[in-house]
Rosetta silent file (secondary structure, phi, psi, omega in degrees, C-alpha in Angstrom):
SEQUENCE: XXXXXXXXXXXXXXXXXXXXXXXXXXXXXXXXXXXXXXXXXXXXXXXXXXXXXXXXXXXXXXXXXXXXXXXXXXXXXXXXXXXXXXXXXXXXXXXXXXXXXXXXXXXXXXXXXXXXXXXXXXXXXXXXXXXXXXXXXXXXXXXXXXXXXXXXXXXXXXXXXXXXX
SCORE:     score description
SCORE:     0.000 S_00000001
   1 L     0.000  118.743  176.254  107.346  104.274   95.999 S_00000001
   2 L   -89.623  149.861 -171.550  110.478  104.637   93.571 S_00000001
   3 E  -108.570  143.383  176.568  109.673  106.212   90.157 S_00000001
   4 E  -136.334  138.935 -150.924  111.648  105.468   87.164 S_00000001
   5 E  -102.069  144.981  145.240  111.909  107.861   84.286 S_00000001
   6 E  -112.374  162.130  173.085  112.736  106.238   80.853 S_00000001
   7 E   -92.944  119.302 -171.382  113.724  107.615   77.734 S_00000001
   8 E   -92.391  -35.234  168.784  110.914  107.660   74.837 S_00000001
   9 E  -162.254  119.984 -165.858  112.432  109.888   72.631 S_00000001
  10 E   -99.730  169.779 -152.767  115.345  112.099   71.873 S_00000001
  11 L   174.640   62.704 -178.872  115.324  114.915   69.280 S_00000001
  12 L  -107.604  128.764 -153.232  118.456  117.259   68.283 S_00000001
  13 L   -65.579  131.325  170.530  117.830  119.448   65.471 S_00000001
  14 L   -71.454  -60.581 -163.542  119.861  119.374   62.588 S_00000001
  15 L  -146.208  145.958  165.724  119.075  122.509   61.141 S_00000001
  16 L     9.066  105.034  146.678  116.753  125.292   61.647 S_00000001
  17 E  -158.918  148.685 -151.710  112.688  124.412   62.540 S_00000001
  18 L   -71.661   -3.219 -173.332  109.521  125.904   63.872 S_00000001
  19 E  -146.196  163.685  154.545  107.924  122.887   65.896 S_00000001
  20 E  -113.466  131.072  154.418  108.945  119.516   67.559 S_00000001
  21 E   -79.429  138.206  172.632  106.687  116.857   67.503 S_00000001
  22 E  -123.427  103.678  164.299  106.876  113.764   69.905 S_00000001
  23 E  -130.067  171.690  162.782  104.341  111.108   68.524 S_00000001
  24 L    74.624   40.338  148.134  102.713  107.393   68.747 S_00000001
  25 L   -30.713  132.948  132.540  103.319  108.134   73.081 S_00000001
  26 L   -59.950  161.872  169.732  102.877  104.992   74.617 S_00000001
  27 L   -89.647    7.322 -171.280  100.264  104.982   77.098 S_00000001
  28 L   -59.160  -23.897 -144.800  102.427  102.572   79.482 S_00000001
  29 L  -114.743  140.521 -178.740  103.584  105.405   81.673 S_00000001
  30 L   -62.170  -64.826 -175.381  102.049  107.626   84.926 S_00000001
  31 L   -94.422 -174.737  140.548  103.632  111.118   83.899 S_00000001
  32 E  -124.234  161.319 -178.540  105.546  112.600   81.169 S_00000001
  33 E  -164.626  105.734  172.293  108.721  114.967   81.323 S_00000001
  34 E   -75.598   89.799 -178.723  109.753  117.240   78.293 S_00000001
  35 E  -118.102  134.882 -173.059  112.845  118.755   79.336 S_00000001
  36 E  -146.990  159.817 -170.362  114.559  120.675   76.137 S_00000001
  37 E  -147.800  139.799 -145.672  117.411  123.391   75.851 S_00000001
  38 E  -145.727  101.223 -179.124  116.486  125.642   73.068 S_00000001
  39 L  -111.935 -175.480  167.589  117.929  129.040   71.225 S_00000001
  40 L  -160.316  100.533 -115.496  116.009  130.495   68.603 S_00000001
  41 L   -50.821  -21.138  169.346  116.316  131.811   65.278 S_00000001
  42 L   -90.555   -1.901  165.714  115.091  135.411   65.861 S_00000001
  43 L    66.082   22.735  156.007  117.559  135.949   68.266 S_00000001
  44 L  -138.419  162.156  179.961  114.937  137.406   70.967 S_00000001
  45 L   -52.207  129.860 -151.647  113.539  136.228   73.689 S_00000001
  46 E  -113.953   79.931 -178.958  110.692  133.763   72.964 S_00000001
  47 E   -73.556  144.786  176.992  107.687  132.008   74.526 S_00000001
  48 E  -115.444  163.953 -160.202  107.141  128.324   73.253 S_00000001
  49 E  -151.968  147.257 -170.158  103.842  126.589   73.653 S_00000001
  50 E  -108.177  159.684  154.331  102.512  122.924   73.592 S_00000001
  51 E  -149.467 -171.349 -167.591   99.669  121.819   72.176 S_00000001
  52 E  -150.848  137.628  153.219   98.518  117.938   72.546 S_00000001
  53 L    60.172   25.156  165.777   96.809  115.333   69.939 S_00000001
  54 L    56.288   34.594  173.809   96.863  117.911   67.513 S_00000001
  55 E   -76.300  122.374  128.062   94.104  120.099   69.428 S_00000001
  56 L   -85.454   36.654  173.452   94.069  123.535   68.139 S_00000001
  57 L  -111.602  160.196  175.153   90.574  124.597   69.856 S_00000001
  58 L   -62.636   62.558 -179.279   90.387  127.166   72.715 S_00000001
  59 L  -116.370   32.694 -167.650   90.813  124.082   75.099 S_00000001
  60 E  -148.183  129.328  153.671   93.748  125.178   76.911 S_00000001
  61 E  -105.870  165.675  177.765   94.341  127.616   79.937 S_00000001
  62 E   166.396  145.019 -160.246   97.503  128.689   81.727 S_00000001
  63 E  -129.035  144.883  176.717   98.879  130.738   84.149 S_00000001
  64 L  -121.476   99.692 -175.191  102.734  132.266   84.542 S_00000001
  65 L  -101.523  147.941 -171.873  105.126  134.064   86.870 S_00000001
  66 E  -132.589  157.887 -175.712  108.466  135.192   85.016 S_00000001
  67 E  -158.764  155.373  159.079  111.117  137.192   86.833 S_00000001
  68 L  -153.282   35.695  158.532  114.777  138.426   86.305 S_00000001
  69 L    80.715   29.747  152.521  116.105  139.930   89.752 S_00000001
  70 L  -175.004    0.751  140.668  115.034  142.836   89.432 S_00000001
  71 L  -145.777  161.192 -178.581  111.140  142.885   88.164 S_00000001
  72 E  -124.039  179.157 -174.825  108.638  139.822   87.890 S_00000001
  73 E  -165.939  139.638 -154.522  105.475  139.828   85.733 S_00000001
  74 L  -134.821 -176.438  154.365  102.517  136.816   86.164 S_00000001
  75 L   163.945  177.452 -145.217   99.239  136.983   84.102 S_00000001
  76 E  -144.949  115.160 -152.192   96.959  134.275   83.061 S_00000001
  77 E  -136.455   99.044  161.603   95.419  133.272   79.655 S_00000001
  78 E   -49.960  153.647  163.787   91.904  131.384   79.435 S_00000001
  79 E    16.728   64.149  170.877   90.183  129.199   76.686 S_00000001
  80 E  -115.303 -177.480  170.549   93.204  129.542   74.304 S_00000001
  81 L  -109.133   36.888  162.467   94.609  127.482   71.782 S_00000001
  82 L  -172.403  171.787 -177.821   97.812  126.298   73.161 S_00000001
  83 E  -121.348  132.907  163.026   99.537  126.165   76.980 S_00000001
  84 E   -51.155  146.023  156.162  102.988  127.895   77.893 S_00000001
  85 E   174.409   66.908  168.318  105.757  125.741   78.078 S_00000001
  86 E    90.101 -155.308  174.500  108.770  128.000   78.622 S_00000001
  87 E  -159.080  164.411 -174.072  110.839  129.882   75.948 S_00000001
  88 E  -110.119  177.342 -156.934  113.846  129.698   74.034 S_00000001
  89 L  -162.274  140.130  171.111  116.208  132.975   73.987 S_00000001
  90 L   -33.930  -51.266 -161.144  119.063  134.585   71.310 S_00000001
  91 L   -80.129  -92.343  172.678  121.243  132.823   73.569 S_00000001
  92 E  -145.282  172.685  168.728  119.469  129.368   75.049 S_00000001
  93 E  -135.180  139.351  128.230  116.415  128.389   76.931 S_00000001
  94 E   -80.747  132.879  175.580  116.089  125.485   79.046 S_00000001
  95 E  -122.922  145.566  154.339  112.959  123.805   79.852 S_00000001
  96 E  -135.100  122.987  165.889  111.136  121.131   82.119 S_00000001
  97 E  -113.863  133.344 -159.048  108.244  120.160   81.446 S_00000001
  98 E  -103.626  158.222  175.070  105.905  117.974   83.439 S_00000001
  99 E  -145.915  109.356  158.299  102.489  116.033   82.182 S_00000001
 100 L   -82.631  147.180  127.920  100.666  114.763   85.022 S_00000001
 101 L    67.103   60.034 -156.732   98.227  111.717   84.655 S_00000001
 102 L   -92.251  -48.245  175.296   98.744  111.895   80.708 S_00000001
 103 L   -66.025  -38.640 -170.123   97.234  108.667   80.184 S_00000001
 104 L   -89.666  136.200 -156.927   94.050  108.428   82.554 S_00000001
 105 L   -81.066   -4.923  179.922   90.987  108.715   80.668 S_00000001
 106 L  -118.552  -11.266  157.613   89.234  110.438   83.396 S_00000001
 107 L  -144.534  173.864  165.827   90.283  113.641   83.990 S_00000001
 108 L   -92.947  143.912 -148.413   91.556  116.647   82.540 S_00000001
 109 L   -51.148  147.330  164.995   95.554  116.813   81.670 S_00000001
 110 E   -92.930   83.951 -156.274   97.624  119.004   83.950 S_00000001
 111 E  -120.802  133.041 -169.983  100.870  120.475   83.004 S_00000001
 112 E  -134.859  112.753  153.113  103.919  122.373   85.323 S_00000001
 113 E  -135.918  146.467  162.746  106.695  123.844   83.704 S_00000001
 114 E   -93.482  167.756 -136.085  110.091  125.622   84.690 S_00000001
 115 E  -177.749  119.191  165.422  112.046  127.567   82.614 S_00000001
 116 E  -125.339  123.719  154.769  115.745  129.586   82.537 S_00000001
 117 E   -96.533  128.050  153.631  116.752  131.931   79.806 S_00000001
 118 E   -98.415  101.287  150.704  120.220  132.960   79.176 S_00000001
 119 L  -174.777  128.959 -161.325  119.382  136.266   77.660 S_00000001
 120 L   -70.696   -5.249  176.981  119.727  139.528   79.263 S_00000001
 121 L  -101.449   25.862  164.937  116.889  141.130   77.255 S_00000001
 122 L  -144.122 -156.738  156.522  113.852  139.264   78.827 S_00000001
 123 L   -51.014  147.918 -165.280  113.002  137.173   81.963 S_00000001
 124 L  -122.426  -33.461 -179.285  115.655  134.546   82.837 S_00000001
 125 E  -148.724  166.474 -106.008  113.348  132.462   85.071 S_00000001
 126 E  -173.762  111.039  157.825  110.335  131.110   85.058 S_00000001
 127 L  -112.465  166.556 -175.754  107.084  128.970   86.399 S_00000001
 128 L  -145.809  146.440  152.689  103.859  128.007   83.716 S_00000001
 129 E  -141.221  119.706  158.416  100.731  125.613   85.299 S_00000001
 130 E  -101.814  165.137  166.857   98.565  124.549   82.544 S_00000001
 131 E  -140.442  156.878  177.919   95.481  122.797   81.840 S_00000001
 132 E  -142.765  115.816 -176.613   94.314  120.746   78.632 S_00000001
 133 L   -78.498   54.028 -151.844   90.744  120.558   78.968 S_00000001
 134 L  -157.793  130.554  164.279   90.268  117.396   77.374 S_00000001
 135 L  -131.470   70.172 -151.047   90.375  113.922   78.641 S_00000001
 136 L   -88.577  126.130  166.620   91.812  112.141   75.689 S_00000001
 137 L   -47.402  116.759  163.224   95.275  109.867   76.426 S_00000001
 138 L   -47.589   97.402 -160.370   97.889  111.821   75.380 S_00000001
 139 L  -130.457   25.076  166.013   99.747  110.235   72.547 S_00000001
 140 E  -131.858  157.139  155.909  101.193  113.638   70.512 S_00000001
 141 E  -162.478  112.352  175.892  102.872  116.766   71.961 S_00000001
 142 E   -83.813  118.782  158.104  103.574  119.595   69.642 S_00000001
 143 E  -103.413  126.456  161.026  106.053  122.482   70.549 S_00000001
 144 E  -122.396  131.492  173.466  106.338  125.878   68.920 S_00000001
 145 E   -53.969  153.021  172.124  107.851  129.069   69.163 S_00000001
 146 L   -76.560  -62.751  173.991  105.703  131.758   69.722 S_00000001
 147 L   -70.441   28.474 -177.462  106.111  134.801   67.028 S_00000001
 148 L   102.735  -58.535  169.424  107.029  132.609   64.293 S_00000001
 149 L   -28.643  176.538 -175.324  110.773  132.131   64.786 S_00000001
 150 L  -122.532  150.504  161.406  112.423  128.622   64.424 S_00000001
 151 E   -65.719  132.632 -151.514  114.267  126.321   67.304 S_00000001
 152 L  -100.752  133.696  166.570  117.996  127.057   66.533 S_00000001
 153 L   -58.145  173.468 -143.401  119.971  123.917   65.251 S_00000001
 154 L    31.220   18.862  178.719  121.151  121.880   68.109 S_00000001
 155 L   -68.047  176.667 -175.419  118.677  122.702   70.127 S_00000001
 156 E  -126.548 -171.471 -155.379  117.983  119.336   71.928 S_00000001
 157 E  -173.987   99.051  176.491  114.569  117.805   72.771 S_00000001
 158 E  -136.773  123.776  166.963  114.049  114.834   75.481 S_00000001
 159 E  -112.429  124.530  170.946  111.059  113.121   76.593 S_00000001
 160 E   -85.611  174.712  178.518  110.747  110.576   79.142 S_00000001
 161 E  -133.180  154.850 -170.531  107.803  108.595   80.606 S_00000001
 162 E  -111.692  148.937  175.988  108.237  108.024   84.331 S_00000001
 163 E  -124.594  123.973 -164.381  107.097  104.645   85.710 S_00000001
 164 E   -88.787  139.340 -176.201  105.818  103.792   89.421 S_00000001
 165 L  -107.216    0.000    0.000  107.665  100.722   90.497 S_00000001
């Protein structure tokens, strides 16, 4: 079966801000795939976090391993109110992020992302598996830095919807 990703929306920052939104998803599509390259305005190494449909309840788990060639560090976060999904860095961050089975109405969403920093004062690379305990179509997805910083202009922002042919 060949899969075909399309593009739904593109998103390069003009100037300085703390979240991206992607809304009004169609529901047409099996997966989704966020992939964004990222710096960020506080000039340190960053985690960013999703949230979906404008959920802010402790409906989200997620688990991480981060590494940089010479120590790694994993841990695990329960009934919170957002899911990992990578980080931006003084320098840049790159992200991909996957949304399994975003649309069906029958279970809850599933999320895998990978993740490179270029900046020598944190982790440079990166896995996240999430869950969004909820099983609601997806048709928003909110990104934010974690402490507060802003997404550096030009960061870029792209989501596809992948389609089984």
């Amino acid at each position: 079966m060949a899969l075909t990703y399309e593009s739904i929306s593109t998103q390069t920052l003009g100037s300085a801000q703390a979240s991206v939104t992607f809304s009004s998803i169609p529901a047409t599509y099996t997966d989704l795939v966020l992939v964004y390259d990222a710096g960020n305005s506080g000039n340190v190494y960053d985690g960013t976090f999703v949230r979906f449909n404008g959920d802010t309840g402790s409906n989200y788990s997620w688990t991480y391993l981060l590494g940089n060639g010479g120590s790694t560090i994993s841990g695990r976060e329960s009934s919170v109110t957002r899911a990992g999904a990578g980080a931006s860095g003084a320098s840049r961050g790159m992200s991909i992020l996957n949304i399994m089975n975003y649309s069906n109405t029958t279970i809850y969403k599933t999320i895998l992302n990978r993740r490179s920093v270029i900046d020598a004062s944190g982790y440079t690379v990166g896995a996240e598996v999430g869950s969004w305990r909820s099983t609601a179509t997806i048709s928003t997805v909110l990104l934010f830095v974690q402490s507060g910083t802003n997404f550096d202009a030009g960061s870029t922002f792209t989501l596809y919807g992948i389609k089984a042919a």
